[in-house]
Short mmCIF file of C-alpha atoms in Angstrom, two decimals:
data_model
loop_
_atom_site.label_atom_id
_atom_site.label_comp_id
_atom_site.label_asym_id
_atom_site.label_seq_id
_atom_site.Cartn_x
_atom_site.Cartn_y
_atom_site.Cartn_z
CA UNK D 235 -51.16 20.31 28.88
CA UNK D 236 -49.13 17.98 27.72
CA UNK D 237 -52.53 15.84 26.51
CA UNK D 238 -54.11 18.67 25.25
CA UNK D 239 -51.08 19.74 23.04
CA UNK D 240 -49.93 16.27 21.59
CA UNK D 241 -53.46 16.38 20.71
CA UNK D 242 -53.28 19.42 18.93
CA UNK D 243 -49.21 18.11 17.01
CA UNK D 244 -50.31 13.94 16.02
CA UNK D 245 -53.44 13.12 14.22
CA UNK D 246 -52.56 9.49 15.23
CA UNK D 247 -53.12 10.24 18.92
CA UNK D 248 -56.96 11.23 19.53
CA UNK D 249 -58.58 8.13 19.87
CA UNK D 250 -56.78 6.81 22.20
CA UNK D 251 -57.22 10.50 24.06
CA UNK D 252 -61.26 9.66 23.75
CA UNK D 253 -60.71 5.95 24.22
CA UNK D 254 -59.48 7.18 27.96
CA UNK D 255 -61.37 10.64 29.38
CA UNK D 256 -64.61 10.70 28.25
CA UNK D 257 -65.55 13.99 28.96
CA UNK D 258 -63.81 17.72 29.59
CA UNK D 259 -64.32 17.88 33.88
CA UNK D 260 -61.23 15.27 33.66
CA UNK D 261 -59.62 18.84 32.65
CA UNK D 262 -59.35 20.63 36.12
CA UNK D 263 -58.29 24.65 34.17
CA UNK D 264 -61.52 25.97 32.39
CA UNK D 265 -59.43 27.11 29.66
CA UNK D 266 -58.49 24.01 29.19
CA UNK D 267 -61.93 22.07 29.69
CA UNK D 268 -62.84 24.47 27.11
CA UNK D 269 -60.47 23.53 24.27
CA UNK D 270 -61.04 19.84 24.98
CA UNK D 271 -64.50 19.66 24.51
CA UNK D 272 -64.18 21.47 22.36
CA UNK D 273 -62.45 17.98 20.70
CA UNK D 274 -64.94 16.27 21.67
CA UNK D 275 -67.35 18.34 19.33
CA UNK D 276 -64.97 18.41 16.67
CA UNK D 277 -64.46 14.66 16.44
CA UNK D 278 -68.84 14.19 16.85
CA UNK D 279 -69.14 15.86 14.17
CA UNK D 280 -66.46 13.99 12.58
CA UNK D 281 -64.52 16.97 11.54
CA UNK D 282 -60.64 17.36 11.39
CA UNK D 283 -58.23 17.99 14.99
CA UNK D 284 -56.27 20.91 14.60
CA UNK D 285 -55.08 23.74 16.16
CA UNK D 286 -57.72 25.92 13.25
CA UNK D 287 -60.70 23.68 13.23
CA UNK D 288 -60.59 24.23 17.42
CA UNK D 289 -60.22 27.85 16.84
CA UNK D 290 -62.55 28.39 14.56
CA UNK D 291 -64.83 26.46 16.73
CA UNK D 292 -64.34 28.45 19.70
CA UNK D 293 -64.60 31.64 17.68
CA UNK D 294 -68.22 30.06 16.79
CA UNK D 295 -69.06 29.33 20.49
CA UNK D 296 -67.72 33.12 21.84
CA UNK D 297 -65.01 30.91 23.71
CA UNK D 298 -61.96 31.76 22.02
CA UNK D 299 -60.88 34.57 24.58
CA UNK D 300 -62.43 32.65 27.39
CA UNK D 301 -59.66 29.11 26.72
CA UNK D 302 -57.16 31.74 26.09
CA UNK D 303 -56.79 33.22 22.38
CA UNK D 304 -55.34 31.39 19.84
CA UNK D 305 -51.28 32.32 20.90
CA UNK D 306 -52.49 30.28 23.70
CA UNK D 307 -53.52 26.85 21.90
CA UNK D 308 -50.88 27.40 19.23
CA UNK D 309 -48.57 27.73 22.18
CA UNK D 310 -49.97 24.27 23.87
CA UNK D 311 -49.31 22.24 20.52
CA UNK D 312 -45.46 24.16 20.79
CA UNK D 313 -44.78 22.82 24.45
CA UNK D 314 -45.60 18.72 24.28
CA UNK D 315 -44.07 16.30 26.59
CA UNK D 316 -43.40 12.42 25.06
CA UNK D 317 -45.55 11.37 23.08
CA UNK D 318 -45.13 7.95 24.18
CA UNK D 319 -45.97 9.08 27.72
CA UNK D 320 -49.63 9.94 26.60
CA UNK D 321 -51.20 7.38 27.97
CA UNK D 322 -49.13 7.40 31.74
CA UNK D 323 -50.52 11.42 31.48
CA UNK D 324 -54.33 10.60 30.41
CA UNK D 325 -54.32 8.70 33.34
CA UNK D 326 -53.54 11.27 36.17
CA UNK D 327 -56.00 13.70 34.36
CA UNK D 328 -58.42 11.03 35.11
CA UNK D 329 -56.97 10.27 38.83
CA UNK D 330 -56.94 13.57 40.05
CA UNK D 331 -60.26 14.32 39.10
CA UNK D 332 -61.26 11.00 40.81
CA UNK D 333 -59.74 12.46 44.23
CA UNK D 334 -61.45 16.14 42.71
CA UNK D 335 -64.90 14.16 42.95
CA UNK D 336 -64.58 12.67 45.90
CA UNK D 337 -62.89 15.39 47.86
CA UNK D 338 -66.30 17.23 46.23
CA UNK D 339 -68.63 13.96 47.23
CA UNK D 340 -67.10 14.40 51.02
CA UNK D 341 -68.02 18.27 51.86
CA UNK D 342 -71.67 18.43 49.76
CA UNK D 343 -72.10 14.58 51.73
CA UNK D 344 -70.39 17.40 55.49
CA UNK D 345 -72.71 20.34 54.60
CA UNK D 346 -76.20 17.97 54.21
CA UNK D 347 -74.95 16.28 57.62
CA UNK D 348 -74.68 19.60 59.19
CA UNK D 349 -78.86 21.10 56.95
CA UNK D 350 -81.34 19.79 60.12
CA UNK D 351 -84.08 19.84 56.72
CA UNK D 352 -81.85 16.97 54.82
CA UNK D 353 -82.89 13.59 54.53
CA UNK D 354 -79.99 11.84 55.74
CA UNK D 355 -81.16 8.63 53.68
CA UNK D 356 -82.06 11.44 50.75
CA UNK D 357 -78.26 12.86 51.29
CA UNK D 358 -77.01 8.87 51.18
CA UNK D 359 -77.84 8.19 48.12
CA UNK D 360 -77.20 11.24 46.49
CA UNK D 361 -73.18 10.44 47.64
CA UNK D 362 -73.83 6.96 46.03
CA UNK D 363 -74.97 8.60 42.92
CA UNK D 364 -72.05 10.56 42.22
CA UNK D 365 -70.20 7.76 43.61
CA UNK D 366 -71.27 5.31 41.13
CA UNK D 367 -71.01 7.39 38.25
CA UNK D 368 -67.64 8.54 39.40
CA UNK D 369 -66.38 5.35 38.53
CA UNK D 370 -68.92 4.86 35.34
CA UNK D 371 -66.21 7.50 34.52
CA UNK D 372 -63.20 5.78 35.24
CA UNK D 373 -64.38 1.84 34.21
CA UNK D 374 -62.33 2.66 30.68
CA UNK D 375 -62.13 -0.80 29.67
CA UNK D 376 -60.71 -1.73 26.53
CA UNK D 377 -62.01 -4.44 24.63
CA UNK D 378 -61.57 -8.75 24.99
CA UNK D 379 -60.86 -10.58 21.88
CA UNK D 380 -63.46 -13.44 21.09
CA UNK D 381 -60.82 -15.81 22.31
CA UNK D 382 -60.11 -14.83 25.42
CA UNK D 383 -63.54 -15.09 25.79
CA UNK D 384 -63.97 -18.59 24.82
CA UNK D 385 -62.63 -20.23 27.61
CA UNK D 386 -65.54 -18.49 30.40
CA UNK D 387 -68.35 -19.52 27.59
CA UNK D 388 -67.72 -22.36 27.65
CA UNK D 389 -67.47 -22.45 31.34
CA UNK D 390 -70.86 -21.32 31.76
CA UNK D 391 -71.97 -24.12 28.83
CA UNK D 392 -70.46 -26.33 31.24
CA UNK D 393 -71.24 -25.20 34.27
CA UNK D 394 -75.23 -25.75 32.52
CA UNK D 395 -74.86 -28.83 32.13
CA UNK D 396 -74.70 -29.89 35.42
CA UNK D 397 -77.17 -27.87 36.13
CA UNK D 398 -80.00 -28.79 33.93
CA UNK D 399 -79.44 -25.89 30.75
CA UNK D 400 -80.12 -22.90 33.90
CA UNK D 401 -77.54 -20.19 33.40
CA UNK D 402 -79.46 -17.58 35.59
CA UNK D 403 -81.01 -16.78 38.94
CA UNK D 404 -83.77 -19.05 38.47
CA UNK D 405 -87.83 -18.15 37.90
CA UNK D 406 -89.64 -21.27 39.91
CA UNK D 407 -91.22 -22.47 37.06
CA UNK D 408 -90.21 -25.27 35.22
CA UNK D 409 -91.48 -24.89 31.08
CA UNK D 410 -90.51 -20.66 32.15
CA UNK D 411 -86.68 -22.02 33.36
CA UNK D 412 -86.94 -24.20 30.25
CA UNK D 413 -87.26 -21.56 27.64
CA UNK D 414 -85.17 -18.73 29.65
CA UNK D 415 -82.81 -20.91 31.17
CA UNK D 416 -83.35 -18.52 33.87
CA UNK D 417 -83.63 -14.96 35.03
CA UNK D 418 -80.54 -13.79 32.17
CA UNK D 419 -77.14 -11.47 34.03
CA UNK D 420 -77.31 -8.59 31.29
CA UNK D 421 -80.98 -8.66 30.89
CA UNK D 422 -83.77 -5.80 31.60
CA UNK D 423 -87.55 -8.30 31.52
CA UNK D 424 -89.75 -6.41 31.66
CA UNK D 425 -93.56 -7.51 32.87
CA UNK D 426 -96.47 -5.57 31.83
CA UNK D 427 -99.92 -6.46 33.06
CA UNK D 428 -102.93 -4.64 33.54
CA UNK D 429 -103.72 -3.55 37.31
CA UNK D 430 -105.46 -7.15 39.34
CA UNK D 431 -103.79 -9.34 36.58
CA UNK D 432 -100.68 -10.36 39.69
CA UNK D 433 -97.94 -8.91 39.34
CA UNK D 434 -96.80 -7.95 42.00
CA UNK D 435 -97.60 -11.80 42.43
CA UNK D 436 -95.50 -12.36 39.99
CA UNK D 437 -92.35 -10.14 41.23
CA UNK D 438 -92.82 -11.15 45.32
CA UNK D 439 -93.33 -15.32 44.00
CA UNK D 440 -89.01 -14.51 41.85
CA UNK D 441 -88.19 -12.77 44.46
CA UNK D 442 -88.79 -15.41 46.93
CA UNK D 443 -87.99 -17.62 45.02
CA UNK D 444 -84.07 -17.15 44.15
CA UNK D 445 -83.94 -14.87 47.72
CA UNK D 446 -85.47 -18.20 50.21
CA UNK D 447 -85.74 -20.98 47.86
CA UNK D 448 -82.79 -20.87 45.81
CA UNK D 449 -80.58 -18.70 48.29
CA UNK D 450 -79.47 -15.55 46.25
CA UNK D 451 -79.90 -12.53 47.33
CA UNK D 452 -82.33 -10.00 46.05
CA UNK D 453 -83.31 -6.71 46.30
CA UNK D 454 -86.90 -5.55 45.73
CA UNK D 455 -87.47 -1.35 44.92
CA UNK D 456 -91.45 -0.91 45.36
CA UNK D 457 -92.71 2.37 44.99
CA UNK D 458 -95.46 1.45 45.18
CA UNK D 459 -96.08 -0.95 47.96
CA UNK D 460 -94.76 -0.49 51.83
CA UNK D 461 -92.58 -2.68 52.70
CA UNK D 462 -94.19 -4.27 55.78
CA UNK D 463 -97.62 -4.87 53.39
CA UNK D 464 -95.21 -6.59 50.82
CA UNK D 465 -93.49 -9.05 53.82
CA UNK D 466 -97.56 -9.56 54.34
CA UNK D 467 -98.37 -10.81 50.68
CA UNK D 468 -95.08 -13.13 51.42
CA UNK D 469 -95.64 -14.05 53.82
CA UNK D 470 -99.87 -15.44 52.77
CA UNK D 471 -97.21 -17.67 50.61
CA UNK D 472 -95.55 -19.25 52.99
CA UNK D 473 -98.08 -20.01 55.25
CA UNK D 474 -100.82 -22.26 54.43
CA UNK D 475 -104.33 -22.01 54.84
CA UNK D 476 -104.46 -18.06 55.28
CA UNK D 477 -105.35 -15.58 52.07
CA UNK D 478 -103.56 -11.64 52.10
CA UNK D 479 -106.78 -9.73 52.64
CA UNK D 480 -107.29 -12.95 55.93
CA UNK D 481 -103.80 -11.54 57.94
CA UNK D 482 -104.32 -7.51 56.85
CA UNK D 483 -107.57 -7.61 58.97
CA UNK D 484 -105.98 -9.91 61.69
CA UNK D 485 -109.23 -11.89 62.04
CA UNK D 486 -107.73 -15.12 63.52
CA UNK D 487 -110.47 -17.67 65.19
CA UNK D 488 -107.17 -18.33 67.83
CA UNK D 489 -106.44 -14.74 68.64
CA UNK D 490 -103.14 -13.95 69.30
CA UNK D 491 -102.18 -17.72 69.48
CA UNK D 492 -102.68 -18.04 66.14
CA UNK D 493 -100.53 -15.54 65.83
CA UNK D 494 -97.79 -17.14 66.86
CA UNK D 495 -98.85 -20.18 65.15
CA UNK D 496 -97.67 -18.01 62.25
CA UNK D 497 -94.79 -17.26 62.81
CA UNK D 498 -93.52 -20.17 63.16
CA UNK D 499 -95.15 -21.97 60.68
CA UNK D 500 -93.04 -18.63 58.26
CA UNK D 501 -89.31 -19.35 59.47
CA UNK D 502 -88.40 -19.96 55.97
CA UNK D 503 -89.46 -15.99 55.35
CA UNK D 504 -88.32 -15.03 59.19
CA UNK D 505 -84.03 -15.92 57.72
CA UNK D 506 -85.17 -14.43 54.62
CA UNK D 507 -82.12 -11.55 55.58
CA UNK D 508 -80.54 -12.13 51.62
CA UNK D 509 -84.01 -10.29 50.44
CA UNK D 510 -84.36 -6.72 50.58
CA UNK D 511 -86.66 -4.67 49.64
CA UNK D 512 -86.11 -0.70 49.45
CA UNK D 513 -89.57 0.95 48.93
CA UNK D 514 -88.89 4.27 48.83
CA UNK D 515 -90.94 6.39 46.28
CA UNK D 516 -90.56 7.85 43.79
CA UNK D 517 -86.70 6.82 43.49
CA UNK D 518 -84.78 7.94 40.58
CA UNK D 519 -82.70 5.66 38.00
CA UNK D 520 -79.68 7.32 39.68
CA UNK D 521 -80.61 6.91 43.34
CA UNK D 522 -82.04 3.99 42.09
CA UNK D 523 -78.84 2.36 40.54
CA UNK D 524 -76.55 3.57 43.37
CA UNK D 525 -78.40 2.20 45.63
CA UNK D 526 -78.63 -1.13 43.95
CA UNK D 527 -74.84 -0.81 43.84
CA UNK D 528 -74.42 -0.42 47.26
CA UNK D 529 -76.49 -3.85 47.51
CA UNK D 530 -74.17 -5.50 44.58
CA UNK D 531 -71.08 -4.74 46.14
CA UNK D 532 -72.80 -5.05 49.90
CA UNK D 533 -74.38 -8.45 49.97
CA UNK D 534 -74.42 -9.63 46.31
CA UNK D 535 -76.79 -9.42 44.93
CA UNK D 536 -78.01 -10.85 42.63
CA UNK D 537 -81.41 -10.29 41.18
CA UNK D 538 -83.03 -6.97 41.55
CA UNK D 539 -86.96 -6.55 41.24
CA UNK D 540 -88.28 -3.19 40.34
CA UNK D 541 -92.37 -2.42 40.97
CA UNK D 542 -93.12 -0.54 38.82
CA UNK D 543 -91.08 1.61 35.99
CA UNK D 544 -94.18 4.03 35.40
CA UNK D 545 -93.36 5.01 39.20
CA UNK D 546 -90.26 6.48 39.18
CA UNK D 547 -89.22 9.47 38.54
CA UNK D 548 -87.58 11.31 35.46
CA UNK D 549 -84.77 13.55 36.56
CA UNK D 550 -85.64 15.99 33.06
CA UNK D 551 -87.67 18.26 35.31
CA UNK D 552 -87.69 22.13 35.46
CA UNK D 553 -85.72 20.73 31.88
CA UNK D 554 -88.71 20.90 29.42
CA UNK D 555 -88.85 17.31 29.33
CA UNK D 556 -92.27 15.16 29.77
CA UNK D 557 -93.03 11.97 31.36
CA UNK D 558 -92.19 10.36 27.65
CA UNK D 559 -88.51 11.28 27.39
CA UNK D 560 -88.11 10.46 31.49
CA UNK D 561 -89.47 6.68 30.58
CA UNK D 562 -87.06 6.82 27.91
CA UNK D 563 -84.09 8.18 30.56
CA UNK D 564 -85.84 5.31 33.06
CA UNK D 565 -86.05 2.16 30.67
CA UNK D 566 -82.67 3.06 29.70
CA UNK D 567 -80.91 3.13 32.49
CA UNK D 568 -82.60 -0.04 33.90
CA UNK D 569 -80.93 -2.05 31.09
CA UNK D 570 -77.30 -0.10 31.74
CA UNK D 571 -78.16 -0.75 34.87
CA UNK D 572 -78.23 -4.77 34.32
CA UNK D 573 -75.46 -4.71 32.25
CA UNK D 574 -72.32 -2.01 34.35
CA UNK D 575 -73.72 -4.77 37.82
CA UNK D 576 -74.29 -8.27 35.80
CA UNK D 577 -77.58 -8.84 37.66
CA UNK D 578 -81.39 -9.73 36.04
CA UNK D 579 -83.54 -6.63 36.26
CA UNK D 580 -87.42 -7.16 36.54
CA UNK D 581 -89.14 -4.34 36.03
CA UNK D 582 -92.89 -4.20 36.36
CA UNK D 583 -95.07 -2.25 33.52
CA UNK D 584 -98.23 -0.51 33.61
CA UNK D 585 -99.49 -1.70 30.69
CA UNK D 586 -102.64 1.72 28.74
CA UNK D 587 -106.33 1.31 29.12
CA UNK D 588 -106.44 0.25 25.24
CA UNK D 589 -106.37 -3.40 26.25
CA UNK D 590 -109.66 -2.66 28.48
CA UNK D 591 -111.07 -1.24 25.34
CA UNK D 592 -109.61 -4.46 22.93
CA UNK D 593 -112.33 -6.78 21.73
CA UNK D 594 -112.47 -10.83 22.73
CA UNK D 595 -109.72 -11.85 25.56
CA UNK D 596 -107.90 -8.48 25.77
CA UNK D 597 -104.68 -10.06 25.38
CA UNK D 598 -102.09 -6.94 25.68
CA UNK D 599 -100.03 -6.58 22.44
CA UNK D 600 -95.93 -4.91 23.16
CA UNK D 601 -98.52 -1.21 21.58
CA UNK D 602 -100.07 -0.55 24.39
CA UNK D 603 -97.00 -0.51 27.61
CA UNK D 604 -97.60 2.74 28.14
CA UNK D 605 -95.91 6.10 28.05
CA UNK D 606 -92.52 4.95 25.93
CA UNK D 607 -92.00 2.31 23.21
CA UNK D 608 -88.81 2.42 24.17
CA UNK D 609 -89.14 -0.18 27.32
CA UNK D 610 -89.86 -2.49 24.34
CA UNK D 611 -86.61 -1.72 22.56
CA UNK D 612 -84.59 -1.72 26.33
CA UNK D 613 -86.04 -5.03 27.27
CA UNK D 614 -84.46 -7.89 25.69
CA UNK D 615 -87.59 -9.53 27.16
CA UNK D 616 -90.84 -8.54 27.50
CA UNK D 617 -93.80 -11.06 29.37
CA UNK D 618 -96.81 -9.93 29.59
CA UNK D 619 -99.30 -12.09 32.96
CA UNK D 620 -103.13 -12.31 32.11
CA UNK D 621 -105.62 -14.40 33.36
CA UNK D 622 -109.34 -14.83 32.17
CA UNK D 623 -110.75 -15.51 34.82
CA UNK D 624 -110.16 -11.27 35.61
CA UNK D 625 -112.02 -11.07 32.60
CA UNK D 626 -114.81 -13.59 33.73
CA UNK D 627 -112.99 -16.12 30.22
CA UNK D 628 -113.33 -19.59 31.59
CA UNK D 629 -111.73 -21.26 29.08
CA UNK D 630 -108.45 -20.87 26.32
CA UNK D 631 -108.22 -21.34 22.90
CA UNK D 632 -107.54 -25.23 23.54
CA UNK D 633 -109.62 -25.39 26.11
CA UNK D 634 -107.66 -26.00 28.97
CA UNK D 635 -109.96 -23.95 32.27
CA UNK D 636 -108.89 -20.83 33.19
CA UNK D 637 -109.61 -21.19 36.68
CA UNK D 638 -106.92 -20.71 38.89
CA UNK D 639 -104.48 -19.69 36.16
CA UNK D 640 -102.21 -17.75 34.97
CA UNK D 641 -100.87 -16.89 30.58
CA UNK D 642 -96.54 -15.29 30.80
CA UNK D 643 -96.89 -14.28 27.26
CA UNK D 644 -93.28 -14.04 26.35
CA UNK D 645 -94.08 -11.36 23.53
CA UNK D 646 -90.17 -10.28 22.99
CA UNK D 647 -87.72 -12.01 23.50
CA UNK D 648 -84.14 -11.08 22.18
CA UNK D 649 -82.00 -14.35 21.52
CA UNK D 650 -84.73 -16.48 22.85
CA UNK D 651 -88.64 -17.64 21.84
CA UNK D 652 -91.20 -15.78 21.89
CA UNK D 653 -94.46 -17.93 23.78
CA UNK D 654 -97.64 -18.79 25.85
CA UNK D 655 -97.18 -20.99 28.74
CA UNK D 656 -99.60 -21.62 32.01
CA UNK D 657 -99.05 -22.37 34.48
CA UNK D 658 -101.63 -22.75 38.12
CA UNK D 659 -101.95 -19.32 40.37
CA UNK D 660 -103.79 -18.42 43.86
CA UNK D 661 -104.00 -15.34 43.90
CA UNK D 662 -105.22 -14.75 46.85
CA UNK D 663 -101.75 -16.43 48.79
CA UNK D 664 -99.67 -15.18 45.57
CA UNK D 665 -98.68 -19.01 44.42
CA UNK D 666 -97.51 -19.68 41.42
CA UNK D 667 -96.62 -23.74 39.71
CA UNK D 668 -96.22 -25.62 36.74
CA UNK D 669 -98.98 -27.09 35.32
CA UNK D 670 -98.84 -31.37 35.02
CA UNK D 671 -97.95 -30.20 31.66
CA UNK D 672 -95.16 -32.43 30.39
CA UNK D 673 -91.61 -31.48 28.05
CA UNK D 674 -91.54 -32.03 24.80
CA UNK D 675 -91.99 -35.47 23.70
CA UNK D 676 -88.20 -37.37 23.32
CA UNK D 677 -87.78 -37.54 19.79
CA UNK D 678 -88.73 -33.69 19.41
CA UNK D 679 -85.61 -33.01 21.77
CA UNK D 680 -82.12 -32.49 20.69
CA UNK D 681 -80.43 -35.11 22.27
CA UNK D 682 -76.60 -35.74 22.12
CA UNK D 683 -75.59 -38.90 20.10
CA UNK D 684 -72.39 -40.17 22.75
CA UNK D 685 -71.30 -42.44 18.68
CA UNK D 686 -71.33 -40.43 15.76
CA UNK D 687 -70.48 -37.29 19.00
CA UNK D 688 -73.13 -35.26 16.86
CA UNK D 689 -76.38 -33.17 18.63
CA UNK D 690 -78.83 -34.60 16.41
CA UNK D 691 -82.77 -33.31 15.74
CA UNK D 692 -85.08 -35.22 14.31
CA UNK D 693 -88.31 -32.66 13.95
CA UNK D 694 -91.54 -32.91 15.08
CA UNK D 695 -92.78 -35.75 15.25
CA UNK D 696 -96.30 -36.22 13.34
CA UNK D 697 -99.79 -35.86 15.22
CA UNK D 698 -101.89 -38.76 15.83
CA UNK D 699 -104.68 -39.75 13.91
CA UNK D 700 -107.08 -38.64 16.95
CA UNK D 701 -105.46 -34.64 17.34
CA UNK D 702 -106.86 -34.55 12.56
CA UNK D 703 -109.94 -36.19 13.20
CA UNK D 704 -110.51 -33.44 15.91
CA UNK D 705 -108.82 -30.36 13.50
CA UNK D 706 -112.11 -31.48 11.77
CA UNK D 707 -114.50 -28.61 10.79
CA UNK D 708 -117.32 -31.19 11.28
CA UNK Q 192 -59.39 9.19 7.31
CA UNK Q 193 -59.24 12.51 8.93
CA UNK Q 194 -61.54 16.09 6.39
CA UNK Q 195 -62.31 19.05 6.73
CA UNK Q 196 -66.33 19.55 5.86
CA UNK Q 197 -66.64 22.33 3.25
CA UNK Q 198 -66.91 25.18 5.47
CA UNK Q 199 -64.02 24.66 7.19
CA UNK Q 200 -61.61 24.20 4.42
CA UNK Q 201 -62.48 27.01 3.51
CA UNK Q 202 -62.51 29.07 6.49
CA UNK Q 203 -58.86 27.43 7.11
CA UNK Q 204 -57.45 28.56 3.21
CA UNK Q 205 -59.06 31.86 4.15
CA UNK Q 206 -56.54 32.70 7.11
CA UNK Q 207 -53.81 30.60 5.10
CA UNK Q 208 -53.94 33.10 2.08
CA UNK Q 209 -54.68 36.32 5.14
CA UNK Q 210 -51.77 35.45 6.90
CA UNK Q 211 -48.41 37.01 7.31
CA UNK Q 212 -45.30 35.06 5.40
CA UNK Q 213 -43.96 34.86 9.12
CA UNK Q 214 -47.51 33.53 9.93
CA UNK Q 215 -47.94 31.36 6.45
CA UNK Q 216 -44.10 29.63 7.72
CA UNK Q 217 -45.62 29.04 11.02
CA UNK Q 218 -48.46 26.93 9.63
CA UNK Q 219 -46.73 25.40 6.89
CA UNK Q 220 -43.89 23.97 9.91
CA UNK Q 221 -47.24 22.95 12.04
CA UNK Q 222 -48.96 21.60 9.41
CA UNK Q 223 -46.21 19.58 8.33
CA UNK Q 224 -44.86 18.00 11.40
CA UNK Q 225 -49.12 17.01 12.34
CA UNK Q 226 -49.92 16.41 8.47
CA UNK Q 227 -54.37 15.64 7.86
CA UNK Q 228 -56.51 17.50 5.53
CA UNK Q 229 -54.87 21.02 6.16
CA UNK Q 230 -51.65 20.19 5.09
CA UNK Q 231 -52.70 19.95 1.47
CA UNK Q 232 -54.40 23.27 2.02
CA UNK Q 233 -50.90 24.89 3.09
CA UNK Q 234 -49.42 23.50 -0.25
CA UNK Q 235 -51.86 24.73 -1.75
CA UNK Q 236 -51.04 28.39 -0.68
CA UNK Q 237 -47.91 27.95 -0.40
CA UNK Q 238 -47.81 27.30 -3.96
CA UNK Q 239 -50.13 29.84 -5.28
CA UNK Q 240 -47.41 32.38 -3.36
CA UNK Q 241 -45.08 30.62 -4.97
CA UNK Q 242 -46.78 31.79 -8.53
CA UNK Q 243 -46.86 35.51 -7.11
CA UNK Q 244 -43.59 35.37 -6.32
CA UNK Q 245 -42.10 34.20 -9.40
#
């Protein structure tokens, strides 16, 4: 009551309240919810918020009587508390609201817990989602000055010096690490490709590199393949000499004894307690966010991978939503998730069939991201995978054979360079590796001159005469 | 800077115009405390009422 009264009586207080109370639900009494909703609406419309404008807005909505009529609203502005305590009043409202949400979630859990028809895991996901939303709603962090942020930014640069430029989660591929500094926290990365290009294999390879090689807890949300099948594919990458198919069919000359041999070779995978796989089908973004938040809180997960975006379900069913708005909601949610949890989120994405109808090399482009252009907008980085071998194309444009290789095409990179890079790829085993490429010639790389205490960039070296001759058209 | 939309300004002016002397006095006190675009309309209405009384 005091908060509403203060807003109506003191114009300068509105922004303080709006920065703390983002929803009308924080008010318990319905008429106060209606009044605050009117205030929020007027503010969004850039209309002055005072007694008469609030009354007029409520009249227009037909809710003036429900909100207590003009006299009641006028009385609010006469019963002011101490304006100096406004922020404390808002915090009290927030705390009481948090208690109500927790109590409601508890009741819901109890009800559903007794209901035999409910999937208990679904109940847990719903409760987790409610609590995560509550936590997000209560998080009203203020802006931070650039000066206050500088020490932590310098710290991360110092750390990067020790890690040879790596500031994120290592990708497992040197050239990709060089281009990105690793998968960056808060980044939403989309890896797109047509079926058969090795999307899931790439996802598993990057997950394995993070979790098994670099010991960074990693979570995979697999809506396409069951968890057991993913583990089988991981097994193929760990144990030399067996493809996915060999392992799936179980046709070993050595029988069970050979399986024991495979088990002994897969000890690293056996110890991978920090690689979490969730194969719940058709998760929506809220369920996924809730599960991811729990994994980050409980296990310190530092990388989240999703296979794949278009298999997630939307929350607009029955509300006139279409698939495009669903995908827009999902991609926006993935970016928000990366930012909120401060981890990289990598999601695979299907591409439209127009890639196949395209002539030439059938290389994907940003417009091929299926069902929504918002994926392209929301993603911090878009990487397309392409294997010439799949289309019977034997060589890249520069003559490099495509056999056992995969092309990573960085088509969007917020704050970074675009580019193409080729890696070794044995798709049957899901193995990816660096080719024997060398980094840029020393003269082309910037270096720190200790004497002048300056970073020096000499520029591109002139091409050799041999290269010039090769470029001649005859 | 706070402002009314033209429609809102028209409506507020109308309420002030129709207010009884006692009601108008209450609105005047309210807007004098609060300020903003409502105060300008109150001043205009006050002037109009004083001219009529003269």
